[in-house]
Amino acid sequence: MKIKNIEKKILCRIFLNNLERKKTLGNIYKYLDIERVELEKIIDNLISKQLIKKFKKNYILTDKGRKSIRIVFTGGVYDIIHPGHIHTLKNSKQEGDILIVSIARDSRVSKIKGRDPINNEKRRTILVSAIRYVDHTLLGSKGDIFTIVKKIKPDIITIGYDQTHQLSELRKLVRTNNMKIKIKKLGSPIPHVKSSSLRTKYKKRIR
Amino acid sequence: MKIKNIEKKILCRIFLNNLERKKTLGNIYKYLDIERVELEKIIDNLISKQLIKKFKKNYILTDKGRKSIRIVFTGGVYDIIHPGHIHTLKNSKQEGDILIVSIARDSRVSKIKGRDPINNEKRRTILVSAIRYVDHTLLGSKGDIFTIVKKIKPDIITIGYDQTHQLSELRKLVRTNNMKIKIKKLGSPIPHVKSSSLRTKYKKRIR
């Protein structure tokens, strides 16, 4: 079945609005350049194609609707935003229709890295949410990434070029849970940038 | 004359494409959810309303067209992107239809701040261009901000809550050049964040 570009965008927006517990059609005009009459026509079409259905006063995607969009999931600390992050987020978005980003909790950063993040989780969320490739951010679970993966059920998980530690863990999770999720390690940008080398640079330069 | 939302968005895109020396209609589909037939109809309308005109193989805004959109201009160093920058850029965008951001040249940062920026001008441009509120970035002039202001002819210049030095300079420029540009100092976000205090924090925390 062929789905028009605008139909797909509306499916994505309905999915996101449900995720953000908003009215599913309320803010669609803000994001899409569409008139009310046209929107109503498309909504009717999506219902007759069995891609969405009414649920209480809102709409939700049917299984068929959910399968017709591609959700990308990625995560990280994003403490000092650098061009490498932008590269990873842009490439992640290009893998699908919606990019959802999990921001590591302060408590988890301290535990893994042995130091507090410079920007706390609230500030890191503000920064990542402002990046144009990001459709939705959420705070990571206090435990591990898997709780969220099970909730979001993404089609693909992308791993930044400088993140290696999670790759084998994730592959194992997906296999043992029999989940159909592609895991993709993204390539490196040029020039090569890593948060940890930036930190050294900051330290040297800041006088 | 009443201009529809979608018409205004197309005017903005034509303006930006000219600024970026792109084909004026080429990438419109990427940004706007619009079919070819509908776009052609709107273009015809814009011509008959004398808001755009043909120029070589492209379209340009007429004076009337230019006056029907509101261009916001702001500038800064943006060395370490923090939530205060996001606040300023978001509020700047809300002042008009297009937000153009000037990134200070490395040479100028060194001169003014007495130290090199941590991220060079290319990297700072990548970062700011990725912020969803920013429509266009350009590198500042090697001299001062006024060369660019004269080129862009914005309707409004916004000054971040933590930038005070340029305010009186700008007011003087606008007055002496008899330019009709509003200059607006933006309010402070909560919590109060400034790059210089962040630098101190980075220095303390980075071990």
Coordinates of C-alpha atoms in Angstrom, one line a residue:
Chain A
M1 CA 0.0 0.0 0.0
K2 CA 1.3 3.4 -1.0
I3 CA 1.3 6.0 1.7
K4 CA 1.7 9.7 0.8
N5 CA 4.4 11.8 2.4
I6 CA 1.8 14.0 4.2
E7 CA 0.0 10.9 5.5
K8 CA 3.2 9.5 6.9
K9 CA 3.9 12.8 8.6
I10 CA 0.5 12.8 10.2
L11 CA 0.9 9.2 11.4
C12 CA 4.3 10.3 13.0
R13 CA 2.7 13.3 14.6
I14 CA -0.2 11.2 16.1
F15 CA 2.4 8.7 17.4
L16 CA 4.4 11.5 19.0
N17 CA 1.4 13.2 20.5
N18 CA 0.3 10.0 22.1
L19 CA 3.8 9.5 23.5
E20 CA 3.7 13.1 24.8
R21 CA 0.2 12.6 26.1
K22 CA -1.1 15.5 24.0
K23 CA -4.3 15.7 22.0
T24 CA -3.5 13.8 18.9
L25 CA -4.7 16.4 16.4
G26 CA -4.4 19.5 18.5
N27 CA -0.9 20.7 17.5
I28 CA -0.8 19.3 14.0
Y29 CA -1.2 22.7 12.4
K30 CA 1.9 23.9 14.2
Y31 CA 4.0 21.3 12.5
L32 CA 2.4 20.7 9.2
D33 CA 1.3 23.2 6.6
I34 CA -2.1 21.9 6.1
E35 CA -5.7 23.4 6.2
R36 CA -8.4 22.0 8.5
V37 CA -10.5 20.6 5.6
E38 CA -7.6 18.8 4.1
L39 CA -6.5 17.4 7.4
E40 CA -10.0 16.0 8.0
K41 CA -10.0 14.3 4.6
I42 CA -6.6 12.7 5.3
I43 CA -7.7 11.5 8.8
D44 CA -10.8 9.8 7.1
N45 CA -8.5 8.2 4.6
L46 CA -6.1 6.9 7.3
I47 CA -9.1 5.4 9.1
S48 CA -10.4 3.7 6.0
K49 CA -6.9 2.4 5.3
Q50 CA -6.9 1.0 8.9
L51 CA -3.8 2.9 9.8
I52 CA -5.3 4.8 12.7
K53 CA -8.4 4.3 14.9
K54 CA -10.3 6.3 17.4
F55 CA -9.4 5.8 21.0
K56 CA -11.4 7.7 23.6
K57 CA -11.3 11.3 22.3
N58 CA -8.1 10.8 20.4
Y59 CA -6.6 8.7 17.6
I60 CA -4.0 6.0 17.9
L61 CA -2.0 4.1 15.3
T62 CA -3.2 0.5 14.6
D63 CA -0.5 -2.2 14.3
K64 CA -0.6 -1.7 10.6
G65 CA -0.2 2.1 11.1
R66 CA 2.7 1.6 13.4
K67 CA 4.4 -0.8 10.9
S68 CA 4.1 1.9 8.2
I69 CA 6.4 4.3 10.0
R70 CA 10.0 3.7 11.1
I71 CA 11.1 4.7 14.6
V72 CA 14.8 5.3 15.3
F73 CA 16.0 5.2 18.9
T74 CA 19.4 6.4 20.2
G75 CA 20.8 7.5 23.5
G76 CA 23.7 9.1 25.2
V77 CA 25.0 11.5 27.8
Y78 CA 25.2 14.6 25.6
D79 CA 27.0 16.6 28.2
I80 CA 28.9 19.1 26.0
I81 CA 27.2 19.1 22.6
H82 CA 29.8 18.9 19.9
P83 CA 29.7 18.4 16.1
G84 CA 30.1 14.7 16.5
H85 CA 26.8 14.6 18.3
I86 CA 25.1 16.6 15.5
H87 CA 26.5 14.1 13.0
T88 CA 25.2 11.1 14.9
L89 CA 21.8 12.6 15.5
K90 CA 21.4 13.7 11.8
N91 CA 22.5 10.3 10.6
S92 CA 20.2 8.6 13.1
K93 CA 17.2 10.6 11.9
Q94 CA 18.0 9.6 8.3
E95 CA 17.4 6.0 9.2
G96 CA 13.7 6.5 9.7
D97 CA 10.8 8.8 10.2
I98 CA 10.9 9.6 13.9
L99 CA 14.0 10.0 16.1
I100 CA 13.6 9.4 19.8
V101 CA 16.6 10.2 22.0
S102 CA 17.2 8.9 25.5
I103 CA 19.2 11.2 27.8
A104 CA 21.2 9.4 30.5
R105 CA 20.2 10.2 34.0
D106 CA 22.6 12.1 36.2
S107 CA 22.8 9.2 38.6
R108 CA 23.7 6.8 35.8
V109 CA 26.4 9.2 34.4
S110 CA 28.0 9.5 37.8
K111 CA 28.0 5.7 38.2
I112 CA 29.4 4.9 34.7
K113 CA 31.8 7.8 34.3
G114 CA 32.8 8.2 37.9
R115 CA 32.0 11.9 37.9
D116 CA 29.0 14.1 37.8
P117 CA 28.0 15.5 34.4
I118 CA 28.7 19.3 33.9
N119 CA 25.1 19.9 32.7
N120 CA 22.5 18.1 34.7
E121 CA 19.8 15.9 33.1
K122 CA 17.3 18.8 32.8
R123 CA 19.8 21.0 31.0
R124 CA 21.0 18.2 28.8
T125 CA 17.4 17.5 27.8
I126 CA 16.9 21.2 26.8
L127 CA 20.0 21.1 24.6
V128 CA 19.2 17.8 22.8
S129 CA 15.5 18.8 22.3
A130 CA 16.6 21.9 20.5
I131 CA 18.4 19.9 17.8
R132 CA 16.3 19.9 14.6
Y133 CA 16.8 16.2 13.9
V134 CA 15.3 15.1 17.3
D135 CA 11.6 14.5 17.5
H136 CA 11.3 13.4 21.1
T137 CA 13.6 13.1 24.1
L138 CA 13.1 11.2 27.3
L139 CA 15.2 10.6 30.4
G140 CA 16.9 7.2 30.5
S141 CA 15.7 4.7 33.1
K142 CA 17.6 4.7 36.3
G143 CA 18.6 1.1 35.6
D144 CA 19.6 0.4 32.1
I145 CA 18.6 1.3 28.5
F146 CA 16.5 -1.9 28.0
T147 CA 13.5 -0.7 30.0
I148 CA 13.0 2.1 27.5
V149 CA 13.7 0.0 24.5
K150 CA 10.9 -2.4 25.5
K151 CA 8.6 0.6 26.0
I152 CA 9.3 2.4 22.7
K153 CA 9.8 -0.7 20.5
P154 CA 11.9 1.1 17.9
D155 CA 12.6 -0.4 14.5
I156 CA 16.2 0.5 14.7
I157 CA 18.7 1.5 17.4
T158 CA 21.6 3.6 16.3
I159 CA 24.9 3.7 18.1
G160 CA 27.2 6.7 17.8
Y161 CA 30.7 6.2 16.3
D162 CA 32.3 6.8 19.7
Q163 CA 29.9 4.5 21.7
T164 CA 31.1 0.9 21.7
H165 CA 30.3 -0.3 25.2
Q166 CA 26.5 -0.8 24.5
L167 CA 26.7 -2.6 21.2
S168 CA 27.2 -6.2 22.4
E169 CA 24.8 -5.7 25.4
L170 CA 22.1 -4.5 23.0
R171 CA 22.6 -7.2 20.5
K172 CA 22.3 -9.8 23.3
L173 CA 19.1 -8.1 24.6
V174 CA 17.4 -8.1 21.2
R175 CA 18.3 -11.7 20.6
T176 CA 17.2 -13.0 24.0
N177 CA 13.9 -11.1 23.8
N178 CA 13.2 -12.1 20.3
M179 CA 12.7 -8.5 19.3
K180 CA 12.9 -7.4 15.6
I181 CA 15.1 -4.4 16.1
K182 CA 18.0 -3.5 13.8
I183 CA 21.1 -2.3 15.5
K184 CA 23.3 0.0 13.5
K185 CA 26.7 1.4 14.4
L186 CA 27.1 4.8 12.7
G187 CA 30.2 5.9 10.9
S188 CA 32.6 8.5 12.1
P189 CA 32.4 12.1 11.0
I190 CA 35.4 13.9 9.7
P191 CA 37.1 15.4 11.7
H192 CA 37.0 12.8 14.4
V193 CA 35.6 14.3 17.6
K194 CA 35.0 12.6 20.9
S195 CA 33.6 14.1 24.1
S196 CA 36.5 12.9 26.2
S197 CA 39.1 14.5 24.0
L198 CA 37.1 17.7 24.0
R199 CA 37.1 17.7 27.8
T200 CA 40.9 17.6 27.7
K201 CA 40.9 20.5 25.3
Y202 CA 38.5 22.5 27.4
K203 CA 40.7 22.0 30.4
K204 CA 43.8 23.2 28.6
R205 CA 42.2 26.2 27.0
I206 CA 40.2 27.5 29.8
R207 CA 42.2 30.0 31.7
Chain B
M1 CA -3.8 42.3 2.3
K2 CA -4.2 39.0 4.0
I3 CA -1.4 36.4 3.4
K4 CA -2.0 32.8 4.2
N5 CA 0.4 30.9 6.4
I6 CA 1.6 28.7 3.6
E7 CA 2.1 31.7 1.4
K8 CA 4.3 33.3 4.0
K9 CA 6.3 30.1 4.4
I10 CA 6.9 30.0 0.7
L11 CA 8.0 33.6 0.7
C12 CA 10.4 32.8 3.5
R13 CA 11.8 29.8 1.7
I14 CA 12.4 31.8 -1.5
F15 CA 14.2 34.5 0.5
L16 CA 16.4 31.9 2.2
N17 CA 17.1 30.0 -1.0
N18 CA 18.3 33.3 -2.6
L19 CA 20.4 34.0 0.4
E20 CA 21.9 30.5 0.1
R21 CA 22.2 30.8 -3.7
K22 CA 20.0 27.8 -4.3
K23 CA 17.3 27.3 -6.8
T24 CA 14.4 29.2 -5.3
L25 CA 11.8 26.4 -5.7
G26 CA 14.1 23.4 -5.8
N27 CA 14.1 22.3 -2.2
I28 CA 10.7 23.6 -1.2
Y29 CA 9.2 20.1 -1.0
K30 CA 11.8 19.1 1.5
Y31 CA 10.6 21.8 3.9
L32 CA 6.9 22.2 3.2
D33 CA 4.3 19.5 3.0
I34 CA 2.9 20.5 -0.3
E35 CA 2.1 18.9 -3.7
R36 CA 3.5 20.2 -7.0
V37 CA 0.2 21.3 -8.3
E38 CA -0.7 23.2 -5.2
L39 CA 2.7 24.9 -5.1
E40 CA 2.4 26.1 -8.7
K41 CA -1.0 27.6 -7.8
I42 CA 0.4 29.5 -4.8
I43 CA 3.4 30.7 -6.9
D44 CA 0.9 32.1 -9.5
N45 CA -1.0 33.8 -6.7
L46 CA 2.1 35.3 -5.2
I47 CA 3.1 36.7 -8.6
S48 CA -0.4 38.3 -9.1
K49 CA -0.3 39.7 -5.6
Q50 CA 3.1 41.3 -6.6
L51 CA 4.9 39.6 -3.7
I52 CA 7.4 37.8 -5.9
K53 CA 8.7 38.2 -9.4
K54 CA 10.8 36.1 -11.9
F55 CA 14.5 36.9 -11.9
K56 CA 16.5 34.9 -14.4
K57 CA 15.5 31.3 -13.8
N58 CA 14.5 31.9 -10.2
Y59 CA 12.1 34.0 -8.2
I60 CA 12.9 36.8 -5.9
L61 CA 10.8 38.8 -3.4
T62 CA 9.5 42.2 -4.5
D63 CA 9.8 45.1 -2.0
K64 CA 6.2 44.4 -1.1
G65 CA 7.0 40.7 -0.6
R66 CA 10.0 41.5 1.5
K67 CA 7.9 43.8 3.7
S68 CA 5.3 41.0 4.3
I69 CA 7.8 38.8 6.1
R70 CA 9.7 39.7 9.3
I71 CA 13.4 38.9 9.5
V72 CA 15.1 38.6 12.8
F73 CA 18.9 38.8 13.1
T74 CA 21.1 38.0 16.1
G75 CA 24.7 37.0 16.6
G76 CA 27.2 35.7 19.1
V77 CA 30.2 33.5 19.7
Y78 CA 28.2 30.3 20.7
D79 CA 31.4 28.5 21.8
I80 CA 29.9 26.1 24.3
I81 CA 26.1 25.8 23.6
H82 CA 24.2 26.1 26.8
P83 CA 20.4 26.4 27.7
G84 CA 20.7 30.1 27.8
H85 CA 21.6 30.1 24.1
I86 CA 18.6 27.9 23.3
H87 CA 16.4 30.3 25.2
T88 CA 17.7 33.3 23.3
L89 CA 17.5 31.7 19.9
K90 CA 13.9 30.4 20.6
N91 CA 12.8 33.9 21.7
S92 CA 14.5 35.5 18.8
K93 CA 12.7 33.2 16.3
Q94 CA 9.4 34.1 18.0
E95 CA 10.0 37.8 17.0
G96 CA 9.5 37.0 13.3
D97 CA 9.4 34.6 10.4
I98 CA 13.1 34.0 9.7
L99 CA 15.9 33.8 12.1
I100 CA 19.4 34.6 10.8
V101 CA 22.3 34.1 13.1
S102 CA 25.8 35.5 12.7
I103 CA 28.6 33.5 14.2
A104 CA 31.6 35.5 15.4
R105 CA 34.9 34.8 13.5
D106 CA 37.7 33.1 15.3
S107 CA 39.9 36.2 14.8
R108 CA 37.3 38.5 16.3
V109 CA 36.7 36.2 19.3
S110 CA 40.5 36.2 20.0
K111 CA 40.6 40.0 19.7
I112 CA 37.6 40.7 21.9
K113 CA 38.0 37.9 24.5
G114 CA 41.7 37.7 24.5
R115 CA 41.7 33.9 24.0
D116 CA 40.9 31.6 21.1
P117 CA 37.5 29.9 21.1
I118 CA 37.4 26.3 22.1
N119 CA 35.4 25.4 19.0
N120 CA 36.6 27.0 15.8
E121 CA 34.2 29.0 13.6
K122 CA 33.4 26.0 11.4
R123 CA 32.5 23.8 14.3
R124 CA 30.5 26.6 16.0
T125 CA 28.5 27.0 12.7
I126 CA 27.7 23.3 12.6
L127 CA 26.4 23.5 16.2
V128 CA 24.2 26.6 15.7
S129 CA 22.9 25.5 12.4
A130 CA 21.6 22.3 14.0
I131 CA 19.3 24.3 16.4
R132 CA 15.7 24.0 15.2
Y133 CA 14.9 27.8 15.6
V134 CA 17.8 28.9 13.3
D135 CA 17.0 29.3 9.6
H136 CA 20.3 30.5 8.4
T137 CA 23.8 31.0 9.7
L138 CA 26.6 33.1 8.4
L139 CA 30.1 34.0 9.6
G140 CA 30.5 37.5 11.0
S141 CA 32.5 40.0 9.1
K142 CA 36.1 40.3 10.1
G143 CA 35.5 43.8 11.1
D144 CA 32.3 44.5 12.9
I145 CA 28.6 43.4 12.9
F146 CA 27.4 46.4 10.8
T147 CA 28.6 45.1 7.5
I148 CA 26.2 42.1 7.8
V149 CA 23.4 44.2 9.2
K150 CA 23.6 46.4 6.1
K151 CA 23.5 43.3 3.8
I152 CA 20.7 41.4 5.5
K153 CA 18.5 44.5 6.4
P154 CA 16.6 42.7 9.2
D155 CA 13.4 44.0 10.7
I156 CA 14.6 43.3 14.1
I157 CA 17.9 42.6 15.9
T158 CA 17.7 40.7 19.1
I159 CA 20.4 40.9 21.8
G160 CA 20.8 38.0 24.3
Y161 CA 20.2 38.7 28.0
D162 CA 23.9 38.3 28.6
Q163 CA 25.1 40.5 25.8
T164 CA 25.3 44.2 26.8
H165 CA 28.3 45.5 24.9
Q166 CA 26.7 45.8 21.5
L167 CA 23.4 47.5 22.5
S168 CA 24.5 51.1 22.4
E169 CA 26.8 50.6 19.4
L170 CA 23.9 49.1 17.5
R171 CA 21.4 51.8 18.5
K172 CA 23.9 54.4 17.2
L173 CA 24.4 52.6 13.9
V174 CA 20.7 52.3 13.2
R175 CA 20.2 55.9 14.1
T176 CA 23.0 57.4 12.0
N177 CA 22.2 55.2 9.0
N178 CA 18.5 56.0 9.2
M179 CA 17.6 52.3 9.2
K180 CA 14.2 51.1 10.3
I181 CA 15.4 48.3 12.5
K182 CA 14.0 47.5 15.9
I183 CA 16.5 46.5 18.5
K184 CA 15.3 44.3 21.3
K185 CA 17.1 43.1 24.4
L186 CA 15.7 39.7 25.4
G187 CA 14.8 38.7 28.9
S188 CA 16.8 36.3 31.0
P189 CA 15.9 32.6 31.3
I190 CA 15.5 30.9 34.6
P191 CA 17.9 29.6 35.8
H192 CA 20.4 32.3 34.9
V193 CA 23.2 30.9 32.8
K194 CA 26.2 32.7 31.2
S195 CA 29.0 31.3 29.1
S196 CA 31.7 32.8 31.3
S197 CA 30.2 31.2 34.5
L198 CA 29.9 27.9 32.7
R199 CA 33.6 28.1 31.8
T200 CA 34.5 28.4 35.4
K201 CA 32.3 25.4 36.2
Y202 CA 33.9 23.4 33.4
K203 CA 37.3 24.2 34.7
K204 CA 36.4 23.1 38.2
R205 CA 34.6 19.9 37.2
I206 CA 36.9 18.6 34.5
R207 CA 39.4 16.4 36.2

